[in-house]
Short mmCIF file of C-alpha atoms in Angstrom, two decimals:
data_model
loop_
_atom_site.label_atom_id
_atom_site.label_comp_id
_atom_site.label_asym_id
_atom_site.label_seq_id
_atom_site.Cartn_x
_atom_site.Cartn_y
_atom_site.Cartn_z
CA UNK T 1 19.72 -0.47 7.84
CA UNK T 2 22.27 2.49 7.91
CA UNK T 3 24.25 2.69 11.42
CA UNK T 4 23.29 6.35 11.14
CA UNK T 5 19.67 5.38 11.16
CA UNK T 6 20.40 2.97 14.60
CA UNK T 7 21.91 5.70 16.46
CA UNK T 8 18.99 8.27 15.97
CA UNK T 9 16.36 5.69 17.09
CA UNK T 10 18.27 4.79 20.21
CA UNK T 11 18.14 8.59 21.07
CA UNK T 12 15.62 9.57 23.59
CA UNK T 13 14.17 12.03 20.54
CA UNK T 14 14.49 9.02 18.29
CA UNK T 15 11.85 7.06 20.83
CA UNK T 16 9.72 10.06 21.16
CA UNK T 17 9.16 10.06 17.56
CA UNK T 18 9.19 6.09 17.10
CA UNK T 19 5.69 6.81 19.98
CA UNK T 20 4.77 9.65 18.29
CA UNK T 21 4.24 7.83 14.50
CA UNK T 22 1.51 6.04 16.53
CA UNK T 23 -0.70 8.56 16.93
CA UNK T 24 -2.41 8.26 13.33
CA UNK T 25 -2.82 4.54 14.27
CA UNK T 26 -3.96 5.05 17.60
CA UNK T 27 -6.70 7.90 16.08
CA UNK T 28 -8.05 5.26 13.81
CA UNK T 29 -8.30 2.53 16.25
CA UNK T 30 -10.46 5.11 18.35
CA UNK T 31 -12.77 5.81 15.88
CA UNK T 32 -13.28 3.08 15.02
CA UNK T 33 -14.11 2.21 18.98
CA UNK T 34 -16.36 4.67 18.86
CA UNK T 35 -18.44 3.53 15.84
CA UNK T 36 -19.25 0.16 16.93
CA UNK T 37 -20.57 1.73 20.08
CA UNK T 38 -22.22 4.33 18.10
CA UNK T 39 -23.50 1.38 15.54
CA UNK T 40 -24.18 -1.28 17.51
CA UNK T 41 -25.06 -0.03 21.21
CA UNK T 42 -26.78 3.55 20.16
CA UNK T 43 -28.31 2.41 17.10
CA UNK T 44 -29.26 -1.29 16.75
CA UNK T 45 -29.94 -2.42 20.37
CA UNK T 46 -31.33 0.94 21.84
CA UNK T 47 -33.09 2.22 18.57
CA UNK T 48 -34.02 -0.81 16.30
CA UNK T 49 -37.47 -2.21 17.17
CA UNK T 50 -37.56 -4.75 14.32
CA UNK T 51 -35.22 -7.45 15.85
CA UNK T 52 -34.82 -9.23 12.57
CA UNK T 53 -34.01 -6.08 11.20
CA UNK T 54 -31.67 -5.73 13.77
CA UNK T 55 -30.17 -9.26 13.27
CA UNK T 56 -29.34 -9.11 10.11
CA UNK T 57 -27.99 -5.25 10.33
CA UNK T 58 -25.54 -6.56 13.29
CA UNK T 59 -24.53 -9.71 11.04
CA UNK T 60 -23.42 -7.86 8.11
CA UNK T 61 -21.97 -4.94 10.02
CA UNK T 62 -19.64 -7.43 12.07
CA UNK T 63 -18.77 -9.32 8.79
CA UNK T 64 -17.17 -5.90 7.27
CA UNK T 65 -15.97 -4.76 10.34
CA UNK T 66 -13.61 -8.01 10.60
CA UNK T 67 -12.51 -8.20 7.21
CA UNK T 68 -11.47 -3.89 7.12
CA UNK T 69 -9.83 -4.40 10.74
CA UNK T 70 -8.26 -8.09 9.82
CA UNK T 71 -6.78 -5.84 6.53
CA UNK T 72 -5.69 -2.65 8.16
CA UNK T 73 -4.02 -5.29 11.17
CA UNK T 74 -1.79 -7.03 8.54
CA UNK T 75 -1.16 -3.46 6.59
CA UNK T 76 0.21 -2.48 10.11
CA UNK T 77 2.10 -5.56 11.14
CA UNK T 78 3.66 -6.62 8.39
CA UNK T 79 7.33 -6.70 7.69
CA UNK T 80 8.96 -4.15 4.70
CA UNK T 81 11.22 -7.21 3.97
CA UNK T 82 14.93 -7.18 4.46
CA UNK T 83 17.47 -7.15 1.30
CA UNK T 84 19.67 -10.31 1.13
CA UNK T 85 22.97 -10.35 2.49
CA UNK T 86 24.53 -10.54 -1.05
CA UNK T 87 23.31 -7.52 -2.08
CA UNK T 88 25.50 -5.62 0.44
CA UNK T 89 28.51 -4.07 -0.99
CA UNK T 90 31.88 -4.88 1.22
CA UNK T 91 33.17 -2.14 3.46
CA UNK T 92 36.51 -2.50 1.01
CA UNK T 93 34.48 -1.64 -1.45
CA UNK T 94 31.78 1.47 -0.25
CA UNK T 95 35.45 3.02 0.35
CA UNK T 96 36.99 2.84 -3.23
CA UNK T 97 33.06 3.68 -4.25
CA UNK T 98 33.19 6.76 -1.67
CA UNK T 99 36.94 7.71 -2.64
CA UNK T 100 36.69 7.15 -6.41
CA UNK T 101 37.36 10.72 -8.42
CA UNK T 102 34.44 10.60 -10.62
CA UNK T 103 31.22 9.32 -11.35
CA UNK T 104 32.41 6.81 -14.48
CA UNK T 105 34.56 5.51 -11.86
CA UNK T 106 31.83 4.67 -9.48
CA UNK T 107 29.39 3.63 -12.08
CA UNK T 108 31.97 1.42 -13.09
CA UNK T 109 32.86 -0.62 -9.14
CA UNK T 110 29.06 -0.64 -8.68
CA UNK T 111 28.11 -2.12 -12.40
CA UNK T 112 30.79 -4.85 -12.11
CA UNK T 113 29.88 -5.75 -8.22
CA UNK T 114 26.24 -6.05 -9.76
CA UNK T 115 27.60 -8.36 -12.85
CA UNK T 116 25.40 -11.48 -11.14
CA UNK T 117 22.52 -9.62 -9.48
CA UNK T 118 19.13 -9.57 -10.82
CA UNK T 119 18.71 -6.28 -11.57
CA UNK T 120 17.84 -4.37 -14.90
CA UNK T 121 16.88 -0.71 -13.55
CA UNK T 122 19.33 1.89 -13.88
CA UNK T 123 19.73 5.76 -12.88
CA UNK T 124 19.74 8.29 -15.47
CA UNK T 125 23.77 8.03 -16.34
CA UNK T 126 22.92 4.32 -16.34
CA UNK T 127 24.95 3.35 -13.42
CA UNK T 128 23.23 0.21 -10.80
CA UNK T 129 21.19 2.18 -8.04
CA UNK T 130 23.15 2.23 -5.01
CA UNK T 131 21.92 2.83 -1.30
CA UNK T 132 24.63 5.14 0.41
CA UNK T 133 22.34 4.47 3.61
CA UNK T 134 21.97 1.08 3.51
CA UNK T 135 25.48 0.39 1.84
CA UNK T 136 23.27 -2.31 -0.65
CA UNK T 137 22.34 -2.09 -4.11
CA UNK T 138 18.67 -1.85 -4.82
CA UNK T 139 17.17 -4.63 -5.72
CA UNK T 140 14.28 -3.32 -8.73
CA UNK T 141 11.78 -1.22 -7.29
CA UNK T 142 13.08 -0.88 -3.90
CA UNK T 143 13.90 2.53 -2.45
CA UNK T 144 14.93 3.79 1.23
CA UNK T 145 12.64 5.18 3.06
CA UNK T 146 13.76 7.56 5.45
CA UNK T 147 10.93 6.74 8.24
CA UNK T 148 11.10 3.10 8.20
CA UNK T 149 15.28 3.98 7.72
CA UNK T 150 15.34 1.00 5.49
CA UNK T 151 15.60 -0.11 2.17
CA UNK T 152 11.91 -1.19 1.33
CA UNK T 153 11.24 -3.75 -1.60
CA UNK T 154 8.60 -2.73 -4.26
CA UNK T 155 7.83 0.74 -1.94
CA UNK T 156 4.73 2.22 -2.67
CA UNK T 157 4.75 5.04 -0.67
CA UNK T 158 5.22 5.68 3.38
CA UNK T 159 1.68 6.07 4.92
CA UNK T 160 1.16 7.28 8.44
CA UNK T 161 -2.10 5.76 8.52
CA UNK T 162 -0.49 2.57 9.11
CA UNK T 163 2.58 3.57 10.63
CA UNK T 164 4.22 1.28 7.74
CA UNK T 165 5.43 1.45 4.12
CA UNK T 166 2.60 0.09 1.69
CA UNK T 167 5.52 -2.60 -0.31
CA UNK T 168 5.84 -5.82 -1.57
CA UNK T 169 4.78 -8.15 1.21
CA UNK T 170 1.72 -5.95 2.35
CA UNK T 171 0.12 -4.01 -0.72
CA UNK T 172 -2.67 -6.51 -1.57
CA UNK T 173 -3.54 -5.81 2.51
CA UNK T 174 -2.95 -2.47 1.74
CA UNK T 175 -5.56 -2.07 -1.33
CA UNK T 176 -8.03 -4.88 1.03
CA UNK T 177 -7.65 -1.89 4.18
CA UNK T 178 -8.49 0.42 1.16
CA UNK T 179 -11.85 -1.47 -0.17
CA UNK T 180 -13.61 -2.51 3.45
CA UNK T 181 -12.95 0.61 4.38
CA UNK T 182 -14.99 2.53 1.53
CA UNK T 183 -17.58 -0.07 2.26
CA UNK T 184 -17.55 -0.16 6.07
CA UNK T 185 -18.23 3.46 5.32
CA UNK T 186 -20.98 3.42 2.97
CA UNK T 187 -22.73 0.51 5.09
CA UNK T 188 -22.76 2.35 8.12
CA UNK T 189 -23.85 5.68 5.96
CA UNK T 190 -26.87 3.80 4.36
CA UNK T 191 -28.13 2.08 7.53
CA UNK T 192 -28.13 5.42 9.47
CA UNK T 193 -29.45 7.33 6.59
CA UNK T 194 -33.00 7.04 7.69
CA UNK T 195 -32.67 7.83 11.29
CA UNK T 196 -30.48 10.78 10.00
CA UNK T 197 -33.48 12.05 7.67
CA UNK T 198 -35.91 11.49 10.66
CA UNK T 199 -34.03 13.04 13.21
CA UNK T 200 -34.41 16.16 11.22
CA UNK T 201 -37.57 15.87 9.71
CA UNK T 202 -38.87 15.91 13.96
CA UNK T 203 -35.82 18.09 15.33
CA UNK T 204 -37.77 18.85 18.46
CA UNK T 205 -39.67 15.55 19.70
CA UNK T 206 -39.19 11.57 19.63
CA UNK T 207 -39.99 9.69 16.47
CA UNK T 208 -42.65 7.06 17.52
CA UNK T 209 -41.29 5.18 14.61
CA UNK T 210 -38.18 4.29 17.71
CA UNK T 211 -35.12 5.28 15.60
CA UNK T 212 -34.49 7.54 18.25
CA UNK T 213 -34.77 6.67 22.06
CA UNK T 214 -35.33 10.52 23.04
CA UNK T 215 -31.57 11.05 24.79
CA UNK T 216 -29.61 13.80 23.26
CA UNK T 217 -26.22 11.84 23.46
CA UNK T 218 -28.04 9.12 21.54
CA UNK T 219 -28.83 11.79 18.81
CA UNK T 220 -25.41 13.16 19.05
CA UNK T 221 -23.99 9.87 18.19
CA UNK T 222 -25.97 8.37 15.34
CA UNK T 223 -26.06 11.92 13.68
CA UNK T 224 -21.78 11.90 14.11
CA UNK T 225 -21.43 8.39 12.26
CA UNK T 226 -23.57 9.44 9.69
CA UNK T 227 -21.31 12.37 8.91
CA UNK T 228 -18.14 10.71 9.77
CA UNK T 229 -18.96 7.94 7.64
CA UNK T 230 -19.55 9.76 4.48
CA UNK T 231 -16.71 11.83 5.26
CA UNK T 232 -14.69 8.87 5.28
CA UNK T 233 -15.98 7.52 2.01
CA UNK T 234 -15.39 10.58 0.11
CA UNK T 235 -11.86 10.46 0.84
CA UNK T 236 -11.34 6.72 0.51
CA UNK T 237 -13.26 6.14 -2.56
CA UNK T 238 -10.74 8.03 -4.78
CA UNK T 239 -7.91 6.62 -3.02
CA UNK T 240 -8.70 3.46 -3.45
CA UNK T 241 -9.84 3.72 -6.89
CA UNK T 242 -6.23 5.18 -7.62
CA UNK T 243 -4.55 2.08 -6.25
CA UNK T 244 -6.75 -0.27 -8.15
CA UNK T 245 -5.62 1.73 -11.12
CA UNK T 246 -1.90 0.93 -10.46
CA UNK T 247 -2.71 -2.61 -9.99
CA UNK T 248 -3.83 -2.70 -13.58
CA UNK T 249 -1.14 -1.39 -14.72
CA UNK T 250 1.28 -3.24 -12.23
CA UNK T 251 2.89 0.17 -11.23
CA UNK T 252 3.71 1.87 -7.84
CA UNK T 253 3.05 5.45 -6.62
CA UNK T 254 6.76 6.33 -6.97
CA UNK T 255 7.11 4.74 -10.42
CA UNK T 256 3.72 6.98 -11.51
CA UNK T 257 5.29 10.24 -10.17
CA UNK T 258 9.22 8.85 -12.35
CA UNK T 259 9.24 6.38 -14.09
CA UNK T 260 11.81 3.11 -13.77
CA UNK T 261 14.90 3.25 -15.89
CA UNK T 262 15.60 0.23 -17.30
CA UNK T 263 19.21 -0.50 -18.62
CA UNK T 264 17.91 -1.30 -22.39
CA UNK T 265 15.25 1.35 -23.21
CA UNK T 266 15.20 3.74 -20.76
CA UNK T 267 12.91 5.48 -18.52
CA UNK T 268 8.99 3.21 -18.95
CA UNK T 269 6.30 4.06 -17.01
CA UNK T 270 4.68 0.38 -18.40
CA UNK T 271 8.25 -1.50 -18.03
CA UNK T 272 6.13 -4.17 -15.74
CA UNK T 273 2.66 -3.94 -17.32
CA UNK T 274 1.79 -7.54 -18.08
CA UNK T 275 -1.97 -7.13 -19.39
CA UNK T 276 -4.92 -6.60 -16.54
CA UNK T 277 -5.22 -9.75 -15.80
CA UNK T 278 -1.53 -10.82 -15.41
CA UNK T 279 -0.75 -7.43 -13.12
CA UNK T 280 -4.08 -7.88 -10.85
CA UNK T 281 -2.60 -11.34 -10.09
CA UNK T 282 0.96 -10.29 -9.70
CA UNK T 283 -1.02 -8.76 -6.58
CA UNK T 284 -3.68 -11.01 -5.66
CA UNK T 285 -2.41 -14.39 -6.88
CA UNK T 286 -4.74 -16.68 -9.12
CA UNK T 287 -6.46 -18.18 -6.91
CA UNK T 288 -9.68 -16.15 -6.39
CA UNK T 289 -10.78 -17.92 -3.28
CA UNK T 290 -7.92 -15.65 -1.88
CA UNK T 291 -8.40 -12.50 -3.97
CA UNK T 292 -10.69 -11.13 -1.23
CA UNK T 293 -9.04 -12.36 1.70
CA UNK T 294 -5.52 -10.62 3.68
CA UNK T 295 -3.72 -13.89 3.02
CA UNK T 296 -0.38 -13.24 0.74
CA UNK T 297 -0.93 -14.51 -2.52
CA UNK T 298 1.22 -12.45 -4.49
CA UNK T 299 3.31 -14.22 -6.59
CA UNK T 300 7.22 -13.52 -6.57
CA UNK T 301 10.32 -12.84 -4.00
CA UNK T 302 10.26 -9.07 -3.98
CA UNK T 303 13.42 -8.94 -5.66
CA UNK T 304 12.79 -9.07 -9.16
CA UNK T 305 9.99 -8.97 -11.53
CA UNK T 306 8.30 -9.86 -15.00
CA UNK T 307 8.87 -7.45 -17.32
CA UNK T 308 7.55 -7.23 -21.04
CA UNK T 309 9.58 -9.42 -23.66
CA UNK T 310 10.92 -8.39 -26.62
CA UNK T 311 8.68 -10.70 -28.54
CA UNK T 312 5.80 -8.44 -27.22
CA UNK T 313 6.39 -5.45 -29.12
CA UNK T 314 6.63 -6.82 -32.39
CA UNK T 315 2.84 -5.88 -32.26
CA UNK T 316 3.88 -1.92 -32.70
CA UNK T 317 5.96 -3.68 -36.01
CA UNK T 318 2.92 -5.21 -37.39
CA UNK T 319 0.65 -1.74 -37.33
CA UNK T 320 0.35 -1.25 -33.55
CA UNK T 321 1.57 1.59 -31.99
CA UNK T 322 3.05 1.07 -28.36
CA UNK T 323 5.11 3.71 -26.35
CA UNK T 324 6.29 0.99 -23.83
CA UNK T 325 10.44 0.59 -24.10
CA UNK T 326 11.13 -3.26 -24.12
CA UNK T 327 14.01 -5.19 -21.98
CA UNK T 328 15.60 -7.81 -23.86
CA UNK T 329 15.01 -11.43 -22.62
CA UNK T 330 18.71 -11.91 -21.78
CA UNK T 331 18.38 -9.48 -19.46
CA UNK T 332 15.67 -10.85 -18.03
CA UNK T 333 17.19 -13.81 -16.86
CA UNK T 334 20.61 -12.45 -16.25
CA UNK T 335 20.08 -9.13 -14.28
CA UNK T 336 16.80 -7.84 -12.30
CA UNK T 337 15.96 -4.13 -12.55
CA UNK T 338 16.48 -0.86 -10.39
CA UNK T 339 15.90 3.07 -10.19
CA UNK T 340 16.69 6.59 -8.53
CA UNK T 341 20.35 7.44 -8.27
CA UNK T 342 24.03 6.57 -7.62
CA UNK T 343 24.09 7.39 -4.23
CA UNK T 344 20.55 8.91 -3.18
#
């Protein structure tokens, strides 16, 4: 972390902000406080006179409810990862970087203090990405993020939602939070869909079916999580759908907006597609007794990556046409791979 970034936290405006990043967190928490209430006090124990019904409507409802809270929890707590020591460029050195004349000059101290780093992604003018902030290079796929003031491996993107950055160690979390969301959504929608219906099919008196118990703040509430709900599930199903997307094709938000440069071939948007398969384990692991479940199973170290062979696109030789840019297999196992710029 950049002593720049330090001193502005430890600044009574730095704290104020550090509280005030909570706030999205804090929102969800509530209403989600106020939906179990809503659900389970308003709905199932004051208006459900089929206690079966009610049973098994309570039993499901908690089930989701623990798996999209247990997801979103480990979204929230979990750690961006720290860079290795080794990756962090001497102070000797950031000077001669900082002082060098031009750019070949600098391309050339960072490329030869990178000589036995994993790392295969480039910037544009094909020097090693370099973290002014930080004073690291960037391991492949990492970038800084300027909220968490921190070079994050594998960043997805920032998300205030979850006061975190969606990255290596917490994306499978990340797309869980996504999924039992959309269906703690449509769950509660469906299950208050027929009280919403009756409620307006006898707007001014009590159904005797007992959906309703006949208090207006009862009627308020179960007419509010219907709404809520579906609101909610609009805007989650496409954003979930989108990050199930880049699982299959084992690629971040920032690498779908520019793609990685690797140091053989260039800018590839499908540098680390693998196949389905291979990318949606990359994320979940292979052991589906897990896939479902916030437990880390993704496979690797955060620092570097599989990325297609050269062997691979013979295919496009043999009558195939393929627009992905291959990275040689010494590279592979001799460097790891990086984007963005010199000095960001």
């Amino acid at each position: 972390m950049g002593n720049d970034d330090n001193r502005r936290r430890k600044t009574p405006c730095g704290c104020c902000m550090s509280v005030f990043k909570w706030i999205p967190v804090l929102f969800i928490f509530a209403v989600i406080g106020w939906s179990y209430y809503a659900y389970v006090v308003e709905l199932c124990v004051l208006n459900t006179e089929n206690r079966v019904a009610m049973i098994f409507m309570l039993f499901f409802y908690h089930i989701t409810l623990i798996l999209f809270l247990w997801s979103y929890w480990k979204t929230i707590s979990t750690s961006v990862g720290r860079v290795p020591d080794h990756w962090r460029i001497p102070d000797e050195e950031v000077n001669h970087l900082f002082r060098a004349d031009n750019p070949e000059t600098q391309k050339r101290i960072l490329n030869n203090f990178a000589r036995n780093l994993p790392v295969t992604n480039r910037t544009m003018n094909g020097s090693v990405r370099f973290c002014d902030k930080c004073k690291i290079i960037k391991p492949d796929r990492s970038h800084h993020c300027s909220v968490c003031s921190c070079c994050v491996l594998k960043m997805d993107h920032h998300c205030p939602w979850v006061n975190n950055c969606v990255n290596f160690f917490n994306y499978k979390f990340f797309v869980l939070f996504l999924g039992y969301a959309l269906i703690y959504c449509l769950y509660v929608a469906f299950t208050t869909l027929h009280d919403f219906i009756q409620f307006w099919q006898t707007e001014n008196q009590l159904s005797e079916q007992g959906q309703l118990n006949g208090s207006g703040m009862g009627r308020f509430h179960i007419l509010f999580l219907f709404f809520i709900s579906i609101m909610f599930a609009i805007s989650l199903v496409s954003l979930f759908g989108y990050h199930i997307y880049l699982v299959l094709v084992n690629r971040t938000t920032l690498e779908s907006f520019r793609a990685p440069v690797f140091r053989i071939g260039g800018p590839d948007k499908n540098g680390y597609n693998l196949g389905r398969y291979a990318n949606f384990c990359e994320v979940f692991g292979d052991d589906w007794q897990y896939w479902f479940l916030p437990i880390f199973t993704s496979f690797g170290d955060g620092i570097s990556y599989p990325i297609r062979h050269l062997e691979e696109d013979t295919e496009s030789l043999l009558g195939y046409h393929s627009d992905t840019r291959i990275e040689l297999e010494e590279d592979f196992l001799t460097e790891g791979r990086f984007q963005d710029s010199i000095i960001p």
